[in-house]
PDB file of N, CA, C and O in Angstrom:
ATOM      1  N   UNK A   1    -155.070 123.321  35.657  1.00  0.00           N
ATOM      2  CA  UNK A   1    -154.425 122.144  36.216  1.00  0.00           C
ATOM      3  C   UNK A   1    -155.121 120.893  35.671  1.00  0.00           C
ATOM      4  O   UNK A   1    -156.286 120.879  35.272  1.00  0.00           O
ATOM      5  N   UNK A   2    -154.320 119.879  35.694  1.00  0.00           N
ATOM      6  CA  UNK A   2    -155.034 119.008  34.763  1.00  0.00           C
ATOM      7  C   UNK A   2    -155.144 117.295  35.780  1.00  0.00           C
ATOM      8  O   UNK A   2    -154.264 116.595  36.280  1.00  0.00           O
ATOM      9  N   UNK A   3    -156.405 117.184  35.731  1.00  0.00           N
ATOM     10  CA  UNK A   3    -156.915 116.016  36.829  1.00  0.00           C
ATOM     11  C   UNK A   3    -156.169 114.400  36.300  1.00  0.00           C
ATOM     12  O   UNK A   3    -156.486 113.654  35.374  1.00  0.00           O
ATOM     13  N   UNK A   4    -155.179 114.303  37.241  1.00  0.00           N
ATOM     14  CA  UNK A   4    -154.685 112.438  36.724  1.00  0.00           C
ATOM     15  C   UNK A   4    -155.303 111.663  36.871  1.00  0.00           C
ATOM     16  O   UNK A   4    -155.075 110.721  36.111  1.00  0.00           O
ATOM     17  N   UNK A   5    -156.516 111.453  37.912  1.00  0.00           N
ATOM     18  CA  UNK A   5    -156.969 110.315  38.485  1.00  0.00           C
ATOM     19  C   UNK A   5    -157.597 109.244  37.568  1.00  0.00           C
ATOM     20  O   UNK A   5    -157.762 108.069  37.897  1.00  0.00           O
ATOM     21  N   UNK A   6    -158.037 109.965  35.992  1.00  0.00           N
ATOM     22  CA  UNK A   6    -158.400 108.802  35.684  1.00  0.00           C
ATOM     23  C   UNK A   6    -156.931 107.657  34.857  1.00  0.00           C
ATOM     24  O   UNK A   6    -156.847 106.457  34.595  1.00  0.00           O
ATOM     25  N   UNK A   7    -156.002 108.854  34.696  1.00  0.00           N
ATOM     26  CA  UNK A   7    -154.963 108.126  34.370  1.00  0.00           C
ATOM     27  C   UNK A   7    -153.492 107.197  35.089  1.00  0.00           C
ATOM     28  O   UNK A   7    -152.539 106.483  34.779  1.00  0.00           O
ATOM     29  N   UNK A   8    -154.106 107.777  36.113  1.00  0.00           N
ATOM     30  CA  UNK A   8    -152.965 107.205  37.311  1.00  0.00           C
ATOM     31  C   UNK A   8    -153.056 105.978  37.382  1.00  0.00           C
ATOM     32  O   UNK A   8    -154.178 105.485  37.494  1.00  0.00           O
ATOM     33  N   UNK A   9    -152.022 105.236  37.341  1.00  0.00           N
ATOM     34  CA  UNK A   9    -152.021 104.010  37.273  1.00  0.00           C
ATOM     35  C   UNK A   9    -152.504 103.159  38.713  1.00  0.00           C
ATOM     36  O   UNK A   9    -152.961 102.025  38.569  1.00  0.00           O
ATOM     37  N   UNK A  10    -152.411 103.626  39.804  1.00  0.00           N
ATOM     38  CA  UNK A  10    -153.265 103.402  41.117  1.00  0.00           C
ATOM     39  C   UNK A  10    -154.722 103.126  40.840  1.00  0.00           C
ATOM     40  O   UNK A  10    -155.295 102.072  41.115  1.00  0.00           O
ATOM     41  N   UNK A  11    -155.187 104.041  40.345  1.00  0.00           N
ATOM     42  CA  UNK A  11    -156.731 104.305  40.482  1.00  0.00           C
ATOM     43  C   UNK A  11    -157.029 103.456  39.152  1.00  0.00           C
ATOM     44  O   UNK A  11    -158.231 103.219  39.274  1.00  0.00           O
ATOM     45  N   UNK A  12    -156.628 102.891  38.002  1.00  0.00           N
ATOM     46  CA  UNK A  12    -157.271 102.196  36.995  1.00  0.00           C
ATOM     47  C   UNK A  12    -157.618 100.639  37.696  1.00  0.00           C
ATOM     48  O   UNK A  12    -157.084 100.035  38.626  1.00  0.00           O
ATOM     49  N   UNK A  13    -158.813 100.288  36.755  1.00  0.00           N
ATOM     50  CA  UNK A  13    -159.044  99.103  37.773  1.00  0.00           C
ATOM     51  C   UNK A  13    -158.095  97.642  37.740  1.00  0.00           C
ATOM     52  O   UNK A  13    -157.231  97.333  36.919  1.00  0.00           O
ATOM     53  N   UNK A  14    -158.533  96.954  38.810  1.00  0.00           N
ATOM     54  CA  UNK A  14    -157.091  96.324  38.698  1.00  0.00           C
ATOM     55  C   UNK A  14    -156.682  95.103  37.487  1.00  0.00           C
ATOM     56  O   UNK A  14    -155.577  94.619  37.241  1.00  0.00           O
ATOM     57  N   UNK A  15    -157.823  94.864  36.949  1.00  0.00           N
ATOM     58  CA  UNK A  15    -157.737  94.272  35.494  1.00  0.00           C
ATOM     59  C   UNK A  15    -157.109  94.768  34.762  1.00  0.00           C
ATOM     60  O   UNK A  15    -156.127  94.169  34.325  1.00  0.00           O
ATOM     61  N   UNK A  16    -157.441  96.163  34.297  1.00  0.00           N
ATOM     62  CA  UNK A  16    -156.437  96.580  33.520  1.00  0.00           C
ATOM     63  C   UNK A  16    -155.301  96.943  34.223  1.00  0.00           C
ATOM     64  O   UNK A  16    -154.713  97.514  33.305  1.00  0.00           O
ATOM     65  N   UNK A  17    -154.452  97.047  35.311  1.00  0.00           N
ATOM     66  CA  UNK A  17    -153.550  97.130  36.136  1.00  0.00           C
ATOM     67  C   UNK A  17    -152.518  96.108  35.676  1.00  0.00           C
ATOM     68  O   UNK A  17    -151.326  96.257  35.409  1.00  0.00           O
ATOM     69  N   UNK A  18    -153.202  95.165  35.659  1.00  0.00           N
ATOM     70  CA  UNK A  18    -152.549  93.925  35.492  1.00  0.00           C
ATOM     71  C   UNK A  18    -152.365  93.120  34.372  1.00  0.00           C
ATOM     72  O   UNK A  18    -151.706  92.080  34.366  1.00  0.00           O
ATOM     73  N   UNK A  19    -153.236  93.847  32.962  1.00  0.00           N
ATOM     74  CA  UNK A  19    -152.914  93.944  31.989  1.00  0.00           C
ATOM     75  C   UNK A  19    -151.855  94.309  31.363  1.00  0.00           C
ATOM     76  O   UNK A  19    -151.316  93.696  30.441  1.00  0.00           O
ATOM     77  N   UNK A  20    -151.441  95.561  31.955  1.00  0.00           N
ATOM     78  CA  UNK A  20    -150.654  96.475  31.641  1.00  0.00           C
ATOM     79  C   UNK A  20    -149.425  96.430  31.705  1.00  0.00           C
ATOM     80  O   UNK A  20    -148.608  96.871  30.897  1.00  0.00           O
ATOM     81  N   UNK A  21    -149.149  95.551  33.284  1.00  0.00           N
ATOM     82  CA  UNK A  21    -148.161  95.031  33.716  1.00  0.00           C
ATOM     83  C   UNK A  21    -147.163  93.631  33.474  1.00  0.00           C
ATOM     84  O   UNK A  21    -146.003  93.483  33.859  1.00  0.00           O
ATOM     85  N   UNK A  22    -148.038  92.651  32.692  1.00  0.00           N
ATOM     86  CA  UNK A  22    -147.480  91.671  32.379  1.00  0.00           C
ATOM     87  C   UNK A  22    -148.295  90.832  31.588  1.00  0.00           C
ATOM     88  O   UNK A  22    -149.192  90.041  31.882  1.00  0.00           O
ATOM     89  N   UNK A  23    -147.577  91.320  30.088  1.00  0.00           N
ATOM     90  CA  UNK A  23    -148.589  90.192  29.309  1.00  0.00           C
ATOM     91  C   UNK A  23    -147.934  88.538  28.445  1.00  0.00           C
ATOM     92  O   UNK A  23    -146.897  88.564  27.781  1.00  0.00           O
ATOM     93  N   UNK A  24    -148.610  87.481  28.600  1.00  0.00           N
ATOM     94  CA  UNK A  24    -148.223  86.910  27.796  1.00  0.00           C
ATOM     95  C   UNK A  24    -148.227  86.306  26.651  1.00  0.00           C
ATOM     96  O   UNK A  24    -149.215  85.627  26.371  1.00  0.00           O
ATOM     97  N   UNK A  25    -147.648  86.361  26.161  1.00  0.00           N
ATOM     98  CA  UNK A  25    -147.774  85.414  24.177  1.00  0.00           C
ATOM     99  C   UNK A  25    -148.760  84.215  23.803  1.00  0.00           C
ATOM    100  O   UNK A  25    -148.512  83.011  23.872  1.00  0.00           O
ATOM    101  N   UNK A  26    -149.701  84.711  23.475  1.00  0.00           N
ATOM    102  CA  UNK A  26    -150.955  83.757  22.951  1.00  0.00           C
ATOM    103  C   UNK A  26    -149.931  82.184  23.051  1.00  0.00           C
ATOM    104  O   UNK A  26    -150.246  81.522  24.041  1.00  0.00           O
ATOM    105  N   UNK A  27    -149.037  81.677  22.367  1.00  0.00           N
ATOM    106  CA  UNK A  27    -148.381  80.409  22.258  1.00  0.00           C
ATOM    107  C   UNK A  27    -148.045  80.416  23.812  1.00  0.00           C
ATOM    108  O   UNK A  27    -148.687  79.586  24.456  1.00  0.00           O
ATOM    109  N   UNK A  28    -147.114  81.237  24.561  1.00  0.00           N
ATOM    110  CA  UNK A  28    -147.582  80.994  26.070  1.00  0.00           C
ATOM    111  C   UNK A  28    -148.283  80.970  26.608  1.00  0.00           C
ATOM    112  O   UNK A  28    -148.162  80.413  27.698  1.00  0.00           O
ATOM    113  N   UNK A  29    -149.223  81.419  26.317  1.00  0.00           N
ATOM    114  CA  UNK A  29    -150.910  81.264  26.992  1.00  0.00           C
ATOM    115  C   UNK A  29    -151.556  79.815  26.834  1.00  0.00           C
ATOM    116  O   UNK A  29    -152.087  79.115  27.696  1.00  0.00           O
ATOM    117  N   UNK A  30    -151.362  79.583  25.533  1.00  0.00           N
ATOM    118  CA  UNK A  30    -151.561  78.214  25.145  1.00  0.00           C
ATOM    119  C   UNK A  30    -150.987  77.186  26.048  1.00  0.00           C
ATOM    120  O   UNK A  30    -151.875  76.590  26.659  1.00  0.00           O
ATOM    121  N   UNK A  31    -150.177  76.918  26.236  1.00  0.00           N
ATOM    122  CA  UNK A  31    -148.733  75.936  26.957  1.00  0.00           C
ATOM    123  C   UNK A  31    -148.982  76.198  27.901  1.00  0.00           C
ATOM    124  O   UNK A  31    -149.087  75.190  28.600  1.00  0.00           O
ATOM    125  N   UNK A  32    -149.214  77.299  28.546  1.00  0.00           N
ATOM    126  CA  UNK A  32    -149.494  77.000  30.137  1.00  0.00           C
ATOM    127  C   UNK A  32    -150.696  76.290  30.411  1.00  0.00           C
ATOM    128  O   UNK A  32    -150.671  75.303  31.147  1.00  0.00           O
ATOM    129  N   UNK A  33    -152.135  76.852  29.694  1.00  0.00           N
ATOM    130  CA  UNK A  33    -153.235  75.807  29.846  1.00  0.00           C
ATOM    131  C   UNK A  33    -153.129  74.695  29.943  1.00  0.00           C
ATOM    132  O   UNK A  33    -153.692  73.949  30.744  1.00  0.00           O
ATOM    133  N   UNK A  34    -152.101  74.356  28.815  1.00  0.00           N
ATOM    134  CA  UNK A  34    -152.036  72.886  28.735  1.00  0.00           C
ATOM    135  C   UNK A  34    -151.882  72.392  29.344  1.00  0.00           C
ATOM    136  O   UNK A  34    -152.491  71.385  29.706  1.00  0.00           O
ATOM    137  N   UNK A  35    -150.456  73.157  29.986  1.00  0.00           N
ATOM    138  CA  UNK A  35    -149.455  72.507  30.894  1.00  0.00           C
ATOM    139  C   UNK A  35    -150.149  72.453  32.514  1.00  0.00           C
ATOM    140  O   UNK A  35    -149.749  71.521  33.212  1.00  0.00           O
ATOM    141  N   UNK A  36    -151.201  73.444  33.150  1.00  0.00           N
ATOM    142  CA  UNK A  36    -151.938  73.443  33.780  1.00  0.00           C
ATOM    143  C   UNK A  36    -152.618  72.361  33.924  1.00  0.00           C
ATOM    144  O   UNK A  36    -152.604  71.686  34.953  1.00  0.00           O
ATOM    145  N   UNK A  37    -153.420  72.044  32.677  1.00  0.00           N
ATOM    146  CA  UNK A  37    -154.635  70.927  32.650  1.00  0.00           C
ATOM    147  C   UNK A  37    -154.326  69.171  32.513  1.00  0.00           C
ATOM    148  O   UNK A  37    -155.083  68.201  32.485  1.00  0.00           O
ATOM    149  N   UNK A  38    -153.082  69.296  32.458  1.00  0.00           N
ATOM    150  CA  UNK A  38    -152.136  67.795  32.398  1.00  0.00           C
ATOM    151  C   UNK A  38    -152.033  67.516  33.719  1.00  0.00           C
ATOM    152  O   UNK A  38    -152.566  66.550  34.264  1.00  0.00           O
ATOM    153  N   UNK A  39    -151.290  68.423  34.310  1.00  0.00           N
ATOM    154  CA  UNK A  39    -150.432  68.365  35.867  1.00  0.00           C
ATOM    155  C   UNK A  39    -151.632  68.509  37.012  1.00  0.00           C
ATOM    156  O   UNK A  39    -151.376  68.237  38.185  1.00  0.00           O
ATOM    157  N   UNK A  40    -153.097  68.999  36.563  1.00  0.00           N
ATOM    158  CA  UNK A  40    -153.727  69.455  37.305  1.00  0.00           C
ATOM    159  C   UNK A  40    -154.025  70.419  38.082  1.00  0.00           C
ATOM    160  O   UNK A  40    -154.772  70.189  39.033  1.00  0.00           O
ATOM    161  N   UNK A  41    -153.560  71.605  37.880  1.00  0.00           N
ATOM    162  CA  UNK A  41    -153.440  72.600  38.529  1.00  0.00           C
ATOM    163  C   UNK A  41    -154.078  73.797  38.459  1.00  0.00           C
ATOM    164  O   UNK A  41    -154.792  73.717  37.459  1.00  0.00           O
ATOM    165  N   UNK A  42    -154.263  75.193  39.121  1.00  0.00           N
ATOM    166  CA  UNK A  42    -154.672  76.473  38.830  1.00  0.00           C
ATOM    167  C   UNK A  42    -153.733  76.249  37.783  1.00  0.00           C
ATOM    168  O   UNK A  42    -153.063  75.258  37.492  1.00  0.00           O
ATOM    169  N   UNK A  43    -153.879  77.968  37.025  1.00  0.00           N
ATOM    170  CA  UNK A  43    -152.855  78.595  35.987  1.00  0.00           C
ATOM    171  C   UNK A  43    -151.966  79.225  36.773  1.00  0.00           C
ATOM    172  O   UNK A  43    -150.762  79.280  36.520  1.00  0.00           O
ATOM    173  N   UNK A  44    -152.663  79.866  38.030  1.00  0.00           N
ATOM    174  CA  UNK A  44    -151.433  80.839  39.523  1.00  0.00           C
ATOM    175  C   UNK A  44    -150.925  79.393  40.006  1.00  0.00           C
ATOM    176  O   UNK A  44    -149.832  79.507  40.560  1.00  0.00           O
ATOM    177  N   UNK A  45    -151.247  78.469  39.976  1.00  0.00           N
ATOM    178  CA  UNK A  45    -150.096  77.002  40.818  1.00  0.00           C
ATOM    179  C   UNK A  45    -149.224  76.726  39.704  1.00  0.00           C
ATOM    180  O   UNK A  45    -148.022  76.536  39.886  1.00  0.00           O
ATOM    181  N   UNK A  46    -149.738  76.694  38.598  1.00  0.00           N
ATOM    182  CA  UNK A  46    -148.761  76.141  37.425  1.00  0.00           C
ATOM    183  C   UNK A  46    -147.810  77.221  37.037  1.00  0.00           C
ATOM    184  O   UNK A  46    -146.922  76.841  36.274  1.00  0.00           O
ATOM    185  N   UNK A  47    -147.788  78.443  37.372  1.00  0.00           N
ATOM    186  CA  UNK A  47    -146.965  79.264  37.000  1.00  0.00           C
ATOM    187  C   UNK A  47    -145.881  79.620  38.035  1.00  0.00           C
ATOM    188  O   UNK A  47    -144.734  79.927  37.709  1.00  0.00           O
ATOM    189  N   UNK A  48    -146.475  79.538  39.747  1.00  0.00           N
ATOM    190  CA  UNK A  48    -145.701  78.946  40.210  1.00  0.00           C
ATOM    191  C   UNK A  48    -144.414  78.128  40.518  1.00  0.00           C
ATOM    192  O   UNK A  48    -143.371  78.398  41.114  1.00  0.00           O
ATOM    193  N   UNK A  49    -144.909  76.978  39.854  1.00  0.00           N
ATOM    194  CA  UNK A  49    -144.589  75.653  39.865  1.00  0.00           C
ATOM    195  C   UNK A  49    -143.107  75.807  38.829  1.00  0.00           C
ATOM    196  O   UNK A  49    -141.969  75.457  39.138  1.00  0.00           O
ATOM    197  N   UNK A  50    -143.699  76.631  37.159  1.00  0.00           N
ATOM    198  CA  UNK A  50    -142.879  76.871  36.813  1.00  0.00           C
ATOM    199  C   UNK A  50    -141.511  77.521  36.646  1.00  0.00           C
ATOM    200  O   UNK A  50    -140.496  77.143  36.060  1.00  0.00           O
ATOM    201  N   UNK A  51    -141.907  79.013  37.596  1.00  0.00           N
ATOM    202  CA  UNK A  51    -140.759  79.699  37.832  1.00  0.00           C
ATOM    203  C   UNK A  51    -139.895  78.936  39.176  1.00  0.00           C
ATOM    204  O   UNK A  51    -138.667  78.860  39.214  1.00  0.00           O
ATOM    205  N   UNK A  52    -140.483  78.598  39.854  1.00  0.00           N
ATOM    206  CA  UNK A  52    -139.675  77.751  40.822  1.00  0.00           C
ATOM    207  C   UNK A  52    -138.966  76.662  40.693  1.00  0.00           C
ATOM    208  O   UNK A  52    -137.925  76.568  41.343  1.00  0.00           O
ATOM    209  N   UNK A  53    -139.355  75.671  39.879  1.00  0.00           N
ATOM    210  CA  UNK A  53    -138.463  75.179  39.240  1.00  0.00           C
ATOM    211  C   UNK A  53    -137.540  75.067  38.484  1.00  0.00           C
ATOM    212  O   UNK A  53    -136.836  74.076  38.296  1.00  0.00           O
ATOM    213  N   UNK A  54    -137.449  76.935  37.602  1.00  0.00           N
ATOM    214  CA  UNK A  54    -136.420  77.397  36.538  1.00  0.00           C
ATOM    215  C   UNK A  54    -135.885  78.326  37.248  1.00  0.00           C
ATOM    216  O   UNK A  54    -135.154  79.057  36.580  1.00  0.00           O
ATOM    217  N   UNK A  55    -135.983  78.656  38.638  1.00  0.00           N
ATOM    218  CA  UNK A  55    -135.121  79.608  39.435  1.00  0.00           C
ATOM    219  C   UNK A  55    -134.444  78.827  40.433  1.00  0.00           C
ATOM    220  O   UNK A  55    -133.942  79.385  41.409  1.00  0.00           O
ATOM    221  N   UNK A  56    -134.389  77.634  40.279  1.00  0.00           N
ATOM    222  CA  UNK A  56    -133.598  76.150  41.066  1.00  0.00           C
ATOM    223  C   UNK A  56    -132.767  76.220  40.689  1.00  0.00           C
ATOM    224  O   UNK A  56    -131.664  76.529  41.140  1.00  0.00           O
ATOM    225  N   UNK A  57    -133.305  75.792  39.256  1.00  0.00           N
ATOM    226  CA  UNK A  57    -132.336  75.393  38.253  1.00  0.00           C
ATOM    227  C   UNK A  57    -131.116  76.106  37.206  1.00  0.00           C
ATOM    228  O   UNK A  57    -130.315  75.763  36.337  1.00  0.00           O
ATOM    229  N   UNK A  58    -131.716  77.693  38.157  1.00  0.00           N
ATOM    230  CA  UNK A  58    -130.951  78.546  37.505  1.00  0.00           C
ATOM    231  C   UNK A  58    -129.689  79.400  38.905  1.00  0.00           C
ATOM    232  O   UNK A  58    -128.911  80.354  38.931  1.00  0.00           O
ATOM    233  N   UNK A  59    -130.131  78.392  39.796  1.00  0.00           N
ATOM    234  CA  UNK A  59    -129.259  79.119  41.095  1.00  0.00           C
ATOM    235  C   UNK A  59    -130.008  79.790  41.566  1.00  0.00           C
ATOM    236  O   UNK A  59    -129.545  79.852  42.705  1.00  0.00           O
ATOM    237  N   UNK A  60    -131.119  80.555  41.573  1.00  0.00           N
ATOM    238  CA  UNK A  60    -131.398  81.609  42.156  1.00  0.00           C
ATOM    239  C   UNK A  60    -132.110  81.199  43.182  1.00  0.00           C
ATOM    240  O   UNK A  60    -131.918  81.986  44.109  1.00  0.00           O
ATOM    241  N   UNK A  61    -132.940  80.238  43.520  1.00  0.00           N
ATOM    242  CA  UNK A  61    -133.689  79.399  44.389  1.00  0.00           C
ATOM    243  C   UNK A  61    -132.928  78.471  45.182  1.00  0.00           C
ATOM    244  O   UNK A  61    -132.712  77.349  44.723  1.00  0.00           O
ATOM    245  N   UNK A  62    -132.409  78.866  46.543  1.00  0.00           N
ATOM    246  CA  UNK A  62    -131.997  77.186  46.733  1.00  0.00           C
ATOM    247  C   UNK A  62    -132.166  76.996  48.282  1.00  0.00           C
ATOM    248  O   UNK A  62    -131.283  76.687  49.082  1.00  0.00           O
ATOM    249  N   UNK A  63    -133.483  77.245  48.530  1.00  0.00           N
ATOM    250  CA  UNK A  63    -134.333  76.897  49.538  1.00  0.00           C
ATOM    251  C   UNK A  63    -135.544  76.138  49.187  1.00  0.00           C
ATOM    252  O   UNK A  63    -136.505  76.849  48.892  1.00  0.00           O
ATOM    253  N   UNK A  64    -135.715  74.979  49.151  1.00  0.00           N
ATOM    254  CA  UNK A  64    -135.891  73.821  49.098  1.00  0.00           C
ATOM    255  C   UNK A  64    -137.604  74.144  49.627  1.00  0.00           C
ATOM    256  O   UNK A  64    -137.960  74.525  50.742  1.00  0.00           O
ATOM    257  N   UNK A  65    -138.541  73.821  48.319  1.00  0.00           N
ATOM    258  CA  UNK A  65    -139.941  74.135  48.966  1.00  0.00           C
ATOM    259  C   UNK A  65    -140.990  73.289  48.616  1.00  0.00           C
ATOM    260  O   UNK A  65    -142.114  73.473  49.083  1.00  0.00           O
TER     261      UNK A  65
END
């Protein structure tokens, strides 16, 4: 029988968890810093900031926050 635990995606640590799960494009990586360090913000507020404002604007948001 063959042991998953080190491969189970539960049990890997959560860095690489979250690696794994969503990466983004060095030029997006870039642009958000930026766009972070202009507006003032975390990179988790500025990313935020961003999908909420392109899920407004895309209908999908329209509870007012």
């Amino acid at each position: 029988m063959t042991d998953t635990t080190e491969t189970s995606p539960s049990t890997a640590p959560e860095a690489e968890r979250d690696e794994e799960a969503f990466h983004i494009p060095d030029e997006l990586a870039l642009a958000l810093t930026e766009f972070a360090a202009v507006e003032q913000l975390s990179r988790g507020d500025a990313i935020c900031l961003i999908l909420r404002e392109y899920l407004k604007a895309k209908g999908y948001l329209t509870r007012a926050t």
